[in-house]
mmCIF file of C-alpha atoms in Angstrom:
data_model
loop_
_atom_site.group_PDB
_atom_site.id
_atom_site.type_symbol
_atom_site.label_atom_id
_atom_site.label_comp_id
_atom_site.label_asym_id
_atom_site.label_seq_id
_atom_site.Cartn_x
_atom_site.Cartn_y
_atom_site.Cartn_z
ATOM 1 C CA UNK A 1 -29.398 -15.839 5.065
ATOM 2 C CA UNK A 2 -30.196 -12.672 6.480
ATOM 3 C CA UNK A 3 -32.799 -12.074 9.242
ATOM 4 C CA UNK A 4 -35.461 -9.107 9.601
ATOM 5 C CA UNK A 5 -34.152 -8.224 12.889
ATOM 6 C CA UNK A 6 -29.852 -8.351 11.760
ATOM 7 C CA UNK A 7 -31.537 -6.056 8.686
ATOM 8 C CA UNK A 8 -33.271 -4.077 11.351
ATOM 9 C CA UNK A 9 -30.188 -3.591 13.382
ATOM 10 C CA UNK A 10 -27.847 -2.787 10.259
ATOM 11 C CA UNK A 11 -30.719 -0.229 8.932
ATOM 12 C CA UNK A 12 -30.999 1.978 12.211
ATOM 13 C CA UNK A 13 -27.433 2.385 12.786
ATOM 14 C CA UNK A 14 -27.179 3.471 9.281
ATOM 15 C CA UNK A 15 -30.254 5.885 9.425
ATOM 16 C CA UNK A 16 -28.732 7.359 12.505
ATOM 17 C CA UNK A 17 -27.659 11.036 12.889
ATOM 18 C CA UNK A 18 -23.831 10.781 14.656
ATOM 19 C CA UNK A 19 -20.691 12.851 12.951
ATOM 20 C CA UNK A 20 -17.812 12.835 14.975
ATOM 21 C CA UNK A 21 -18.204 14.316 18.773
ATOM 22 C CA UNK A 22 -22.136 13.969 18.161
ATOM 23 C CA UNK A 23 -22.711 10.079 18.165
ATOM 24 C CA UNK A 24 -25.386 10.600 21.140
ATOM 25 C CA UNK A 25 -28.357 8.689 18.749
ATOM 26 C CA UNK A 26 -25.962 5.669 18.690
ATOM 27 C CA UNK A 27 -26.321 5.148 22.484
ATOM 28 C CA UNK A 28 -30.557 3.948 22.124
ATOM 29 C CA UNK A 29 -29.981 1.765 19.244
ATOM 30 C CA UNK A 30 -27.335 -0.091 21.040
ATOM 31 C CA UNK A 31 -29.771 -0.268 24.185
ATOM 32 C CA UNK A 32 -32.283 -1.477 21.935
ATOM 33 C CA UNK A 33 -30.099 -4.150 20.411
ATOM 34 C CA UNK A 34 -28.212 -5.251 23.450
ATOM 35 C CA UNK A 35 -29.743 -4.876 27.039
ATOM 36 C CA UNK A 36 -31.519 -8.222 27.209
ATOM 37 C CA UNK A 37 -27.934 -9.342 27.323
ATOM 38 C CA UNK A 38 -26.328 -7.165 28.639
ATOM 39 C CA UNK A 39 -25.738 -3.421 30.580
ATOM 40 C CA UNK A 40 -24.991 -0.485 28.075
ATOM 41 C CA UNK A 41 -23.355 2.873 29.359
ATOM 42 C CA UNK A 42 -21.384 6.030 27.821
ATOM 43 C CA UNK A 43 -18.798 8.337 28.681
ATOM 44 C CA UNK A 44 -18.361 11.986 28.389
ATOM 45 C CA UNK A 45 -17.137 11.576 24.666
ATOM 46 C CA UNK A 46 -20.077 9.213 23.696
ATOM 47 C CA UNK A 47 -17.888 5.935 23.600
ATOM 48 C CA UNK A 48 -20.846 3.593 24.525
ATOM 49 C CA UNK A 49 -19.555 0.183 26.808
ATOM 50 C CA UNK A 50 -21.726 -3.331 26.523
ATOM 51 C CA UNK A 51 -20.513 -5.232 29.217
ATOM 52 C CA UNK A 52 -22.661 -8.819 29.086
ATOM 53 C CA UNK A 53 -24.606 -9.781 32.235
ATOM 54 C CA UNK A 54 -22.858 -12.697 33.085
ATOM 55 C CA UNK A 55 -18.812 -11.356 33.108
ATOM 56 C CA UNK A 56 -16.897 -13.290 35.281
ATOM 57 C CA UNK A 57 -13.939 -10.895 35.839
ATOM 58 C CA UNK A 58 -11.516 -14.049 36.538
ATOM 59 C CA UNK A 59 -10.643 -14.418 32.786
ATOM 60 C CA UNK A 60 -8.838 -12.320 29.645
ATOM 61 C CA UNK A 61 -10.784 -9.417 28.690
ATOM 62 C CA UNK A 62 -11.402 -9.902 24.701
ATOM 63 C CA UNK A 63 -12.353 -6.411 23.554
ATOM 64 C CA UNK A 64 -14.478 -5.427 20.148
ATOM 65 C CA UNK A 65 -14.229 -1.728 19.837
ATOM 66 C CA UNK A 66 -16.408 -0.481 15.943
ATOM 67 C CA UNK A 67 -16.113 2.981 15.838
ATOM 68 C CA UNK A 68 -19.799 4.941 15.800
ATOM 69 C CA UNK A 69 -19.169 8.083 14.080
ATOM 70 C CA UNK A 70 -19.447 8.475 10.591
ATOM 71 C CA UNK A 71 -17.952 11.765 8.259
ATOM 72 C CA UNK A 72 -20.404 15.021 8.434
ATOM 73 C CA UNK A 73 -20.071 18.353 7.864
ATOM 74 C CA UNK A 74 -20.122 21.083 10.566
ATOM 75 C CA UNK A 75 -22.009 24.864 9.995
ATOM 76 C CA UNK A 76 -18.997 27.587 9.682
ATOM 77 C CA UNK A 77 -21.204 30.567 9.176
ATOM 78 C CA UNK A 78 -24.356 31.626 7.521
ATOM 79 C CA UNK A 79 -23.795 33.836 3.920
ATOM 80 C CA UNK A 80 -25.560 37.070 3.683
ATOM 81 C CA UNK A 81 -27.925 35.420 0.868
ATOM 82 C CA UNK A 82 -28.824 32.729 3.968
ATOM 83 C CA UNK A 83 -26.551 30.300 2.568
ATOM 84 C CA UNK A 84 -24.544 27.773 4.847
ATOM 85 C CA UNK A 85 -20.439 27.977 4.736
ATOM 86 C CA UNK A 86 -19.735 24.646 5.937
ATOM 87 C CA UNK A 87 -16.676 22.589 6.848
ATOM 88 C CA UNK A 88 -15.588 18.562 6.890
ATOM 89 C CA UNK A 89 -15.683 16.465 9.978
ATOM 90 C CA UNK A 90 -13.381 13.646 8.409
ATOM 91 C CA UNK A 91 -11.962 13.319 5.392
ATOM 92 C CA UNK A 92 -14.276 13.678 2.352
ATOM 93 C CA UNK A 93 -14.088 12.719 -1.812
ATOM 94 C CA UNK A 94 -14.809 16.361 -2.287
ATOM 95 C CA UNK A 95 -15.851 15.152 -6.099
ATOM 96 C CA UNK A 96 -19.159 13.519 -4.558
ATOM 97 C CA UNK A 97 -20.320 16.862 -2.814
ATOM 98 C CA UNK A 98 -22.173 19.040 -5.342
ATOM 99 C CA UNK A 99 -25.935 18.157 -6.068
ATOM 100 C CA UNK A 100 -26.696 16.402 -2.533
ATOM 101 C CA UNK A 101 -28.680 16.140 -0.414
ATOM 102 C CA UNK A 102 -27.918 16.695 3.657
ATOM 103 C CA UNK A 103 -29.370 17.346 6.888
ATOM 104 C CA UNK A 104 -28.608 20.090 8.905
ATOM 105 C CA UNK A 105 -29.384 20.034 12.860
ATOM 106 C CA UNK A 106 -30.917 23.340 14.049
ATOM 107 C CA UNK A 107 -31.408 24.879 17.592
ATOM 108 C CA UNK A 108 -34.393 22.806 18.107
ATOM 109 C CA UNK A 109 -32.950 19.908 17.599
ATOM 110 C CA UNK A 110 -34.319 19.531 14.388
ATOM 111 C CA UNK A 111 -33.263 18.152 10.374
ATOM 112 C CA UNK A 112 -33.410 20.507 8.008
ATOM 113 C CA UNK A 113 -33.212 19.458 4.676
ATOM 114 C CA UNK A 114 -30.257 20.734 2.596
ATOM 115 C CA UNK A 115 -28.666 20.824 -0.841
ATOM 116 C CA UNK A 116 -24.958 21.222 -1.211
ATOM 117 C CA UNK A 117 -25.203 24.095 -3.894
ATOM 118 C CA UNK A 118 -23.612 23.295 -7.663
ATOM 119 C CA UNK A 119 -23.217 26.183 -9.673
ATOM 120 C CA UNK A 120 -25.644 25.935 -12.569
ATOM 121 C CA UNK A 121 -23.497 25.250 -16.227
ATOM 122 C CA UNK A 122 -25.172 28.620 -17.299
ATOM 123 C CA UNK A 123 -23.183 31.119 -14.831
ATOM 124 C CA UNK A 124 -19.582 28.271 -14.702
ATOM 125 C CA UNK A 125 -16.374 29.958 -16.203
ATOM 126 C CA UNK A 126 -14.117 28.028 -18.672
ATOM 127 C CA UNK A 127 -12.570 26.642 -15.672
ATOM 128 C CA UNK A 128 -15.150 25.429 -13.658
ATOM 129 C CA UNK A 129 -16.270 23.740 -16.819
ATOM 130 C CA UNK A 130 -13.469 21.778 -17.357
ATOM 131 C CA UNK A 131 -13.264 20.904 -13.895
ATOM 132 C CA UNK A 132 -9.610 22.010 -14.293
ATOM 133 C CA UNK A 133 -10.032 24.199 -11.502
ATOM 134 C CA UNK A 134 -9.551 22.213 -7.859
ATOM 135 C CA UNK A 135 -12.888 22.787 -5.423
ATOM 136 C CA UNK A 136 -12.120 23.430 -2.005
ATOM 137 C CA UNK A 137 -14.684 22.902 0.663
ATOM 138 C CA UNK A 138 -14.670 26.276 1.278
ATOM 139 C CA UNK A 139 -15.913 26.996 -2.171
ATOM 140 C CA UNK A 140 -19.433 24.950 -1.531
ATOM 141 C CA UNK A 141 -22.478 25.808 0.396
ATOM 142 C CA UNK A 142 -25.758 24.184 1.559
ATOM 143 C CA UNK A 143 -28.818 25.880 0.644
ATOM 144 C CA UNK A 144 -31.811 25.320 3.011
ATOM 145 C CA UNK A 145 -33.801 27.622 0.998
ATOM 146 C CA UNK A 146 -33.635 30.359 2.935
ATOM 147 C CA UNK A 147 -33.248 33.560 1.047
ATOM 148 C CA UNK A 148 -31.222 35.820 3.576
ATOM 149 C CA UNK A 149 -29.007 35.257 6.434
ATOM 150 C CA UNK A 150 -31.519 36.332 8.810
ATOM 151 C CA UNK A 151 -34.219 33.935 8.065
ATOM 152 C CA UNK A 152 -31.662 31.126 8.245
ATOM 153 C CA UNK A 153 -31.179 32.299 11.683
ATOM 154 C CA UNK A 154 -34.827 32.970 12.855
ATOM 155 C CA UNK A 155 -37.018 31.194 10.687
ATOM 156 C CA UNK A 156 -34.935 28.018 10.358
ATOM 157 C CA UNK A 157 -32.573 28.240 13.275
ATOM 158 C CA UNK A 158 -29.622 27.526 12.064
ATOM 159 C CA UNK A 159 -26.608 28.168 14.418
ATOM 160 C CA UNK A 160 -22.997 28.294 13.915
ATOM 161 C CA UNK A 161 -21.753 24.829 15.145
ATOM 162 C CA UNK A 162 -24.372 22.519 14.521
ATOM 163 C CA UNK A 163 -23.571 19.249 12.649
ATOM 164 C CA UNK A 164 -24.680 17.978 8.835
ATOM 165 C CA UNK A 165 -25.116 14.212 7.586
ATOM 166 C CA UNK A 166 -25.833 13.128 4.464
ATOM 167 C CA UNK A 167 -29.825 12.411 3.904
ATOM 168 C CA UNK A 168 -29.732 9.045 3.219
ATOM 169 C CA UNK A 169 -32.120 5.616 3.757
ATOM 170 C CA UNK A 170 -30.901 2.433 3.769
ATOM 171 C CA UNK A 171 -31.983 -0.027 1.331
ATOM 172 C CA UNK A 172 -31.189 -3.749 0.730
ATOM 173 C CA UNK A 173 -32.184 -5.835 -2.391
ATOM 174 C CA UNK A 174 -32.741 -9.211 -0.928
ATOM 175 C CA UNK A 175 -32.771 -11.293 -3.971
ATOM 176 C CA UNK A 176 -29.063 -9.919 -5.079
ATOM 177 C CA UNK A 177 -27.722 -8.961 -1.606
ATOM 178 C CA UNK A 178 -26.871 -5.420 -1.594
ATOM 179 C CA UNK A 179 -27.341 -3.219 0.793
ATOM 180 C CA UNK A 180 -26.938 0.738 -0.078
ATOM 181 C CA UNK A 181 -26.793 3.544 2.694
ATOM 182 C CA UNK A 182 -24.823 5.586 4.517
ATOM 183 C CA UNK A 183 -22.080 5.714 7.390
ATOM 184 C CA UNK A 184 -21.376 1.574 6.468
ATOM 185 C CA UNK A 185 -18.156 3.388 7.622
ATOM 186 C CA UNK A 186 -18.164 2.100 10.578
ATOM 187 C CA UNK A 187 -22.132 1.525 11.344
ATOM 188 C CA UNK A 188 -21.545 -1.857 9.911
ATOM 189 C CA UNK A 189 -18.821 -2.627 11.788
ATOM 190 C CA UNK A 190 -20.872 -1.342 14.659
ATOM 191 C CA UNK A 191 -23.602 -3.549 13.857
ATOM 192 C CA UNK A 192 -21.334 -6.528 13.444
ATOM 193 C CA UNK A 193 -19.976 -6.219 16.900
ATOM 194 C CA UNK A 194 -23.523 -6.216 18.166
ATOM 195 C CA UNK A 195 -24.110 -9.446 16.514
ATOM 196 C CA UNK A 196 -21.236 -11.217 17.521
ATOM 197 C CA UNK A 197 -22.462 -10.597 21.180
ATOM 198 C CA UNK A 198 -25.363 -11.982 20.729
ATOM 199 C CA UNK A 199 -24.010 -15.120 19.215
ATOM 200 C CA UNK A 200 -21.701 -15.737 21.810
ATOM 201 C CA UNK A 201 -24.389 -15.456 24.186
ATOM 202 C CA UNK A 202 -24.414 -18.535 26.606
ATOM 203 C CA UNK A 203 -21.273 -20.049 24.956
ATOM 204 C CA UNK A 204 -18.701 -21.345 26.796
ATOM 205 C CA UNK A 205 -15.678 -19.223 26.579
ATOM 206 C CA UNK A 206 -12.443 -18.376 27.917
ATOM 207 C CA UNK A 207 -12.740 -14.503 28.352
ATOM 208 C CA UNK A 208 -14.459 -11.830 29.266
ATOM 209 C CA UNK A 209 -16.138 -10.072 25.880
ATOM 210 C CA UNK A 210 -16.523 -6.289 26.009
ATOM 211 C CA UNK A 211 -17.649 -4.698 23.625
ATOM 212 C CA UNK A 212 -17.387 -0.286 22.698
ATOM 213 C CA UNK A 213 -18.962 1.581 20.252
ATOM 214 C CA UNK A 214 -16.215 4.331 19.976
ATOM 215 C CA UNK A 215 -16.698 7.919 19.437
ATOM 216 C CA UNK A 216 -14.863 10.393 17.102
ATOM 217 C CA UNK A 217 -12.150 7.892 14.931
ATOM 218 C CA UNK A 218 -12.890 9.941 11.820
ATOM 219 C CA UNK A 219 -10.749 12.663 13.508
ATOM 220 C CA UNK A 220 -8.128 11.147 14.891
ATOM 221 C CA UNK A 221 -8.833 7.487 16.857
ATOM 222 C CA UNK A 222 -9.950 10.380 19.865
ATOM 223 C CA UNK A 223 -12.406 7.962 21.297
ATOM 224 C CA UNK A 224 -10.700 4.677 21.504
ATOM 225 C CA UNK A 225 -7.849 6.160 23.698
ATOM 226 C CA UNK A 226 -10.179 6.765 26.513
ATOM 227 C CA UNK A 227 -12.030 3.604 25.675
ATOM 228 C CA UNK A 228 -8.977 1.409 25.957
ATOM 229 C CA UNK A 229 -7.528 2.923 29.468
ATOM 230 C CA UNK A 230 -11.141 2.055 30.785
ATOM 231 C CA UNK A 231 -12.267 -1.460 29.683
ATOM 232 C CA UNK A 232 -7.835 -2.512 29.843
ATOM 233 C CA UNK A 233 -8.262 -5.640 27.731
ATOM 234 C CA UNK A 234 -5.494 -7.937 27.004
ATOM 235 C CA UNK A 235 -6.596 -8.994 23.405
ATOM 236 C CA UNK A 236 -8.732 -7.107 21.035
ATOM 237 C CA UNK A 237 -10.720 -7.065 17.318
ATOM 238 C CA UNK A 238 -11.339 -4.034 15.905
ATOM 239 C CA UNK A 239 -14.196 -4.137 13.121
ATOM 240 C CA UNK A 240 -14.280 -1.635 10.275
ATOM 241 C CA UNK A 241 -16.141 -0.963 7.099
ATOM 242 C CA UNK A 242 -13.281 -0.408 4.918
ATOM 243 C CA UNK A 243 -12.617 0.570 1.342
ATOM 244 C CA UNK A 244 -13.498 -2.240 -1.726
ATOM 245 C CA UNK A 245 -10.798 -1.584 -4.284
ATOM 246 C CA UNK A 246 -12.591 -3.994 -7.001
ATOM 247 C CA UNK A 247 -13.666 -1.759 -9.000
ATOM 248 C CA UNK A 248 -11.159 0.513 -9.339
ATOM 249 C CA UNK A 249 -7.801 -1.519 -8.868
ATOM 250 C CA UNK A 250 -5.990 -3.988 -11.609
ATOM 251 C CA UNK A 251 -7.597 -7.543 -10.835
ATOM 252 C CA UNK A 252 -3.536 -8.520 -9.464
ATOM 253 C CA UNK A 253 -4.289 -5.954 -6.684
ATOM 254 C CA UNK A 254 -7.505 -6.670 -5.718
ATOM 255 C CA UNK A 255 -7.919 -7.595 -1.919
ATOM 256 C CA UNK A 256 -10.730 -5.911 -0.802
ATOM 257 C CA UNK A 257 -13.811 -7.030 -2.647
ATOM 258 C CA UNK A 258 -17.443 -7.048 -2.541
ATOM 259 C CA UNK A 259 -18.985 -10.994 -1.365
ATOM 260 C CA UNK A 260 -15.702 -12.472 -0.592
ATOM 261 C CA UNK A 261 -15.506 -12.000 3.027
ATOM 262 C CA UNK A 262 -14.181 -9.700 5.485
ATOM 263 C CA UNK A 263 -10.509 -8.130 5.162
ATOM 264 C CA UNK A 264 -7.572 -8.942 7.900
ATOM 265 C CA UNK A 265 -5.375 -5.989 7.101
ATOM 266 C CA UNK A 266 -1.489 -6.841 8.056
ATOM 267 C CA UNK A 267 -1.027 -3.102 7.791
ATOM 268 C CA UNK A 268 -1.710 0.597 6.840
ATOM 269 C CA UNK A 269 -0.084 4.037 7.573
ATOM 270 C CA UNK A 270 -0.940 3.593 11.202
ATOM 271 C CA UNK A 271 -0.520 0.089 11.926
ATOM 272 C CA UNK A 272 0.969 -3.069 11.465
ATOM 273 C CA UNK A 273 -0.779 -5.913 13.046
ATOM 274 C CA UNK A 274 0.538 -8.110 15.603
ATOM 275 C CA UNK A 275 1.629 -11.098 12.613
ATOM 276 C CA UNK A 276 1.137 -13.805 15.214
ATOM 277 C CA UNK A 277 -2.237 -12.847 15.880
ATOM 278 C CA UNK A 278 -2.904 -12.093 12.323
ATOM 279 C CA UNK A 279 -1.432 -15.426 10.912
ATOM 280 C CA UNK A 280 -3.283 -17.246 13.741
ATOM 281 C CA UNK A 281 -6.441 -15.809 12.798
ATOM 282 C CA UNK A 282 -6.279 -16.236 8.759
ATOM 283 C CA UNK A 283 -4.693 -20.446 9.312
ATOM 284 C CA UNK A 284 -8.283 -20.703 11.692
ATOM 285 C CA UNK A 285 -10.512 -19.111 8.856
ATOM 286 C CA UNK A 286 -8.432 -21.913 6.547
ATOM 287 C CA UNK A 287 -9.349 -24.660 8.601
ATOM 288 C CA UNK A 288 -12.884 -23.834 9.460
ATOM 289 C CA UNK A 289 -13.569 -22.797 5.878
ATOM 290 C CA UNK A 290 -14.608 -19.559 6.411
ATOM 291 C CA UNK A 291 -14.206 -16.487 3.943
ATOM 292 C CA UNK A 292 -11.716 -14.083 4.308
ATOM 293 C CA UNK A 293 -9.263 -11.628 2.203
ATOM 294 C CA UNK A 294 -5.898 -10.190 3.261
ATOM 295 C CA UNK A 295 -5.009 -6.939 2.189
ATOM 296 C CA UNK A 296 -1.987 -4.157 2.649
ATOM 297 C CA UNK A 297 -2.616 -1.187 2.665
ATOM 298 C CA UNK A 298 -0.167 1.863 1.717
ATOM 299 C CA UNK A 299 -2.669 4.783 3.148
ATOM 300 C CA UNK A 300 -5.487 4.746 5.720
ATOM 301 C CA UNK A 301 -5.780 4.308 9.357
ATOM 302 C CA UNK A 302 -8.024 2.825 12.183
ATOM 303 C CA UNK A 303 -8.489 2.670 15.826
ATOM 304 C CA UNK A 304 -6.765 -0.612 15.851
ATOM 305 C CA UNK A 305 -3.525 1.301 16.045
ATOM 306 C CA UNK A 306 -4.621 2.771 19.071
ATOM 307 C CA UNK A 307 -5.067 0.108 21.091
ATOM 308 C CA UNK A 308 -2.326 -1.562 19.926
ATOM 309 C CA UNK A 309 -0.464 1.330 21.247
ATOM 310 C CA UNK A 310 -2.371 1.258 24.661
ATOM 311 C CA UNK A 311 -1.067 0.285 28.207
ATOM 312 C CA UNK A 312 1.768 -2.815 27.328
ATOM 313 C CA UNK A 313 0.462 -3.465 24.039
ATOM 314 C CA UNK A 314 -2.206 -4.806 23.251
ATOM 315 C CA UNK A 315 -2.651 -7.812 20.341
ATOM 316 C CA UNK A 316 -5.189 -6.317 17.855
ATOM 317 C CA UNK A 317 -6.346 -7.429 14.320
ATOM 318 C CA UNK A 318 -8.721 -5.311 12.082
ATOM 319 C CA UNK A 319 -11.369 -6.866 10.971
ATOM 320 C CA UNK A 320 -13.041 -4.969 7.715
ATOM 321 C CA UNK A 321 -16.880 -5.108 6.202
ATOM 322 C CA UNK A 322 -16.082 -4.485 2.385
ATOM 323 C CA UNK A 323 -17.814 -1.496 1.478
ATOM 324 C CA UNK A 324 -17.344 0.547 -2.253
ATOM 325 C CA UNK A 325 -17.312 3.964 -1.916
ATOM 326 C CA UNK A 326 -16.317 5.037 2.113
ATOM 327 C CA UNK A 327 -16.254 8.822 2.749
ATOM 328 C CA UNK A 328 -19.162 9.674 0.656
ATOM 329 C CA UNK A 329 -22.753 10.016 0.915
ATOM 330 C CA UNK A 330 -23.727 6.190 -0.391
ATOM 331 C CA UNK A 331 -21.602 2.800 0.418
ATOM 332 C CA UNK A 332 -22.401 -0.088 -1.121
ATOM 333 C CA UNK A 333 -21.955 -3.637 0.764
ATOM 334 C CA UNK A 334 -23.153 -7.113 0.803
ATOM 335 C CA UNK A 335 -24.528 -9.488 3.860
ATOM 336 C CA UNK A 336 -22.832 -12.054 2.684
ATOM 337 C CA UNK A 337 -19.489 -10.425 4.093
ATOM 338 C CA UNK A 338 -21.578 -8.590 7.145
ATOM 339 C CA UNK A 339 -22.062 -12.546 8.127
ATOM 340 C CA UNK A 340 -18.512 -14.204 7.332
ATOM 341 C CA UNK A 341 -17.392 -11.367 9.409
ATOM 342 C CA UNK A 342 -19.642 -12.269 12.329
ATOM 343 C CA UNK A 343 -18.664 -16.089 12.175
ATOM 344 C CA UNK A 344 -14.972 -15.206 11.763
ATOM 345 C CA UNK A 345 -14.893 -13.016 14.788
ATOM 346 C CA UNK A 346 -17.006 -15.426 16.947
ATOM 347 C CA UNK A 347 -14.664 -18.204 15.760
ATOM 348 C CA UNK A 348 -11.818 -16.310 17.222
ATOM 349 C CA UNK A 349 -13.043 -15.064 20.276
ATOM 350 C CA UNK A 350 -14.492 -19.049 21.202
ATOM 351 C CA UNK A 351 -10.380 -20.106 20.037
ATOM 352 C CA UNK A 352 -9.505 -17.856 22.247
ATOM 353 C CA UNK A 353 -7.675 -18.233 25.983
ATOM 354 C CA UNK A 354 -4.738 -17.177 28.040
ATOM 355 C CA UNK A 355 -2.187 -19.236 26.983
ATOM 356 C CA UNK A 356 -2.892 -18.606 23.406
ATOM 357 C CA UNK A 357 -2.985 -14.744 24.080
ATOM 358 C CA UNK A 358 0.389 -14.778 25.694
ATOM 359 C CA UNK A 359 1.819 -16.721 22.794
ATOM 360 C CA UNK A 360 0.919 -13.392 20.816
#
């Protein structure tokens, strides 16, 4: 059962304003959540460290990187009519754009409300019509209402760089447990991590848990690398929200769905997890009865591949929140597989010690 406060947590992150390379708001929610246990810094690139109070420093370092950024949009330049050219940060379903609502940051700091402009039917060619024509981003813009190019500038203060999010407020239906917002990609992975550390709190374990909030994965992994060289962990989990495919994919195929439990990927386009590790973690999940899906996966990528990568290799398994509809403006997902991810991951890291790591 879910708690106010684990709602809390997952809500804020969500809510939070942080595209890649501006994941700044990320760094008081994770204060919020996480320095009565424990002292939370950043880097230059806004990877944010939780190293718990009571690190011994004699023992494995088990690291739990979730990456913080989620996909935006970045201004390109300001039309003559005072409408916003825009471009992606991270790869978008360009078919969910038109109609929506966004926020743009202006000079002050501030969130101006946005639409991303669809053509009205009336003024559409044949083409555009029957959608036979492919959209590029280049072919949208946001409309803050402004009505020339200077008022955008002066009266709203919009400048050329600043970031866009999608305007959206989490929500969670209790009695049927889903939860609807943005960024689940990877907020919820982000709030997961969290959790775990406060779970473990006071345990007895075998190694050192640090845990980073990474910055900028929707553009390349870019924060993990510097992440990895700093915190130099021997083991690692790396949690995700990643893509349901149950209600899209043949029921055969299925291995990502919604309230079955979290996904241990075995690989993607990036990766392919260390099999010991992976096996070792899906015959524990077996034994303690705990919920969990394997999947393969033919496209994608995650930061898991970059630590894996990192120093002399590091033993890594991804650990993925089920969420429909990544990489657009709403994601659906369900506690139930925010909490067998937390227990799975805690399991693990308690299993966990130095002779078992080298076996990996």
């Amino acid at each position: 059962m879910s708690t106010p406060q684990t709602i809390n947590l997952i809500a804020d992150l969500s809510n939070a304003f942080g595209p890649s390379g501006f994941e700044d708001s990320i760094l008081d929610i994770a204060k919020k959540y996480c320095s009565h246990m424990a002292d939370v810094t950043d880097d230059s690139m806004r990877n944010i460290y939780i190293h718990p109070h009571k690190l011994r420093g004699d023992r494995p370092v088990f690291m739990l990187d979730a990456h913080s950024d989620e996909v935006g949009f970045m201004v390109h330049s300001i039309r003559p009519n005072g409408t916003l050219r825009f471009i992606n940060i991270g790869g978008w379903n360009l078919n969910c754009l038109p109609s929506s609502k966004v926020l743009v940051r202006n000079a002050l700091g501030r969130y101006i409300p946005g639409i991303i402009a669809a053509k009205p039917v009336h003024f559409m060619s044949a083409a555009e019509k029957s959608g036979s024509s492919a959209a590029a981003i280049s072919d949208f813009s946001i409309d803050i209402g402004a009505t020339s190019a200077r008022e955008a500038q002066e009266d709203f203060n919009i400048r050329i760089g600043e970031p866009i999010v999608s305007d959206v407020t989490f929500q969670y239906d209790e009695e049927r447990d889903v939860m609807m917002g943005k960024a689940f990609d990877c907020r919820i992975g982000c709030a997961a991590l969290i959790e775990t550390m406060n779970r473990l709190q006071g345990q007895e374990l075998d190694v050192d848990v640090v845990g980073v909030l990474s910055s900028q994965e929707e553009v390349g992994e870019r924060g993990v690398k510097v992440a990895v060289n700093k915190v130099r962990p021997q083991i690692a989990i790396c949690f995700e929200g990643c893509p349901a495919d149950d209600t899209f994919t043949e029921p055969y195929a299925i291995q990502t769905a919604l309230k079955k439990g979290p996904m241990i990927r075995f690989m993607d386009r990036s990766i392919i997890c260390n099999p010991r590790y992976q096996r070792y973690t899906l015959d524990l999940a077996e034994k303690q009865g705990l919920s969990v899906q394997s999947s393969v996966r033919e496209g994608g990528g995650n930061n898991g591949a970059m630590i894996h990568n990192s120093l002399d290799g590091i033993p890594v398994i991804v650990i993925g929140v089920p969420v429909r509809y990544i990489h657009s403006h709403y994601g659906i997902a369900s506690y139930y597989d925010f909490e067998a991810t937390v227990r799975l991951a805690e399991a693990v890291i308690k299993s966990m010690n130095q002779k078992t790591i080298a076996g990996f």
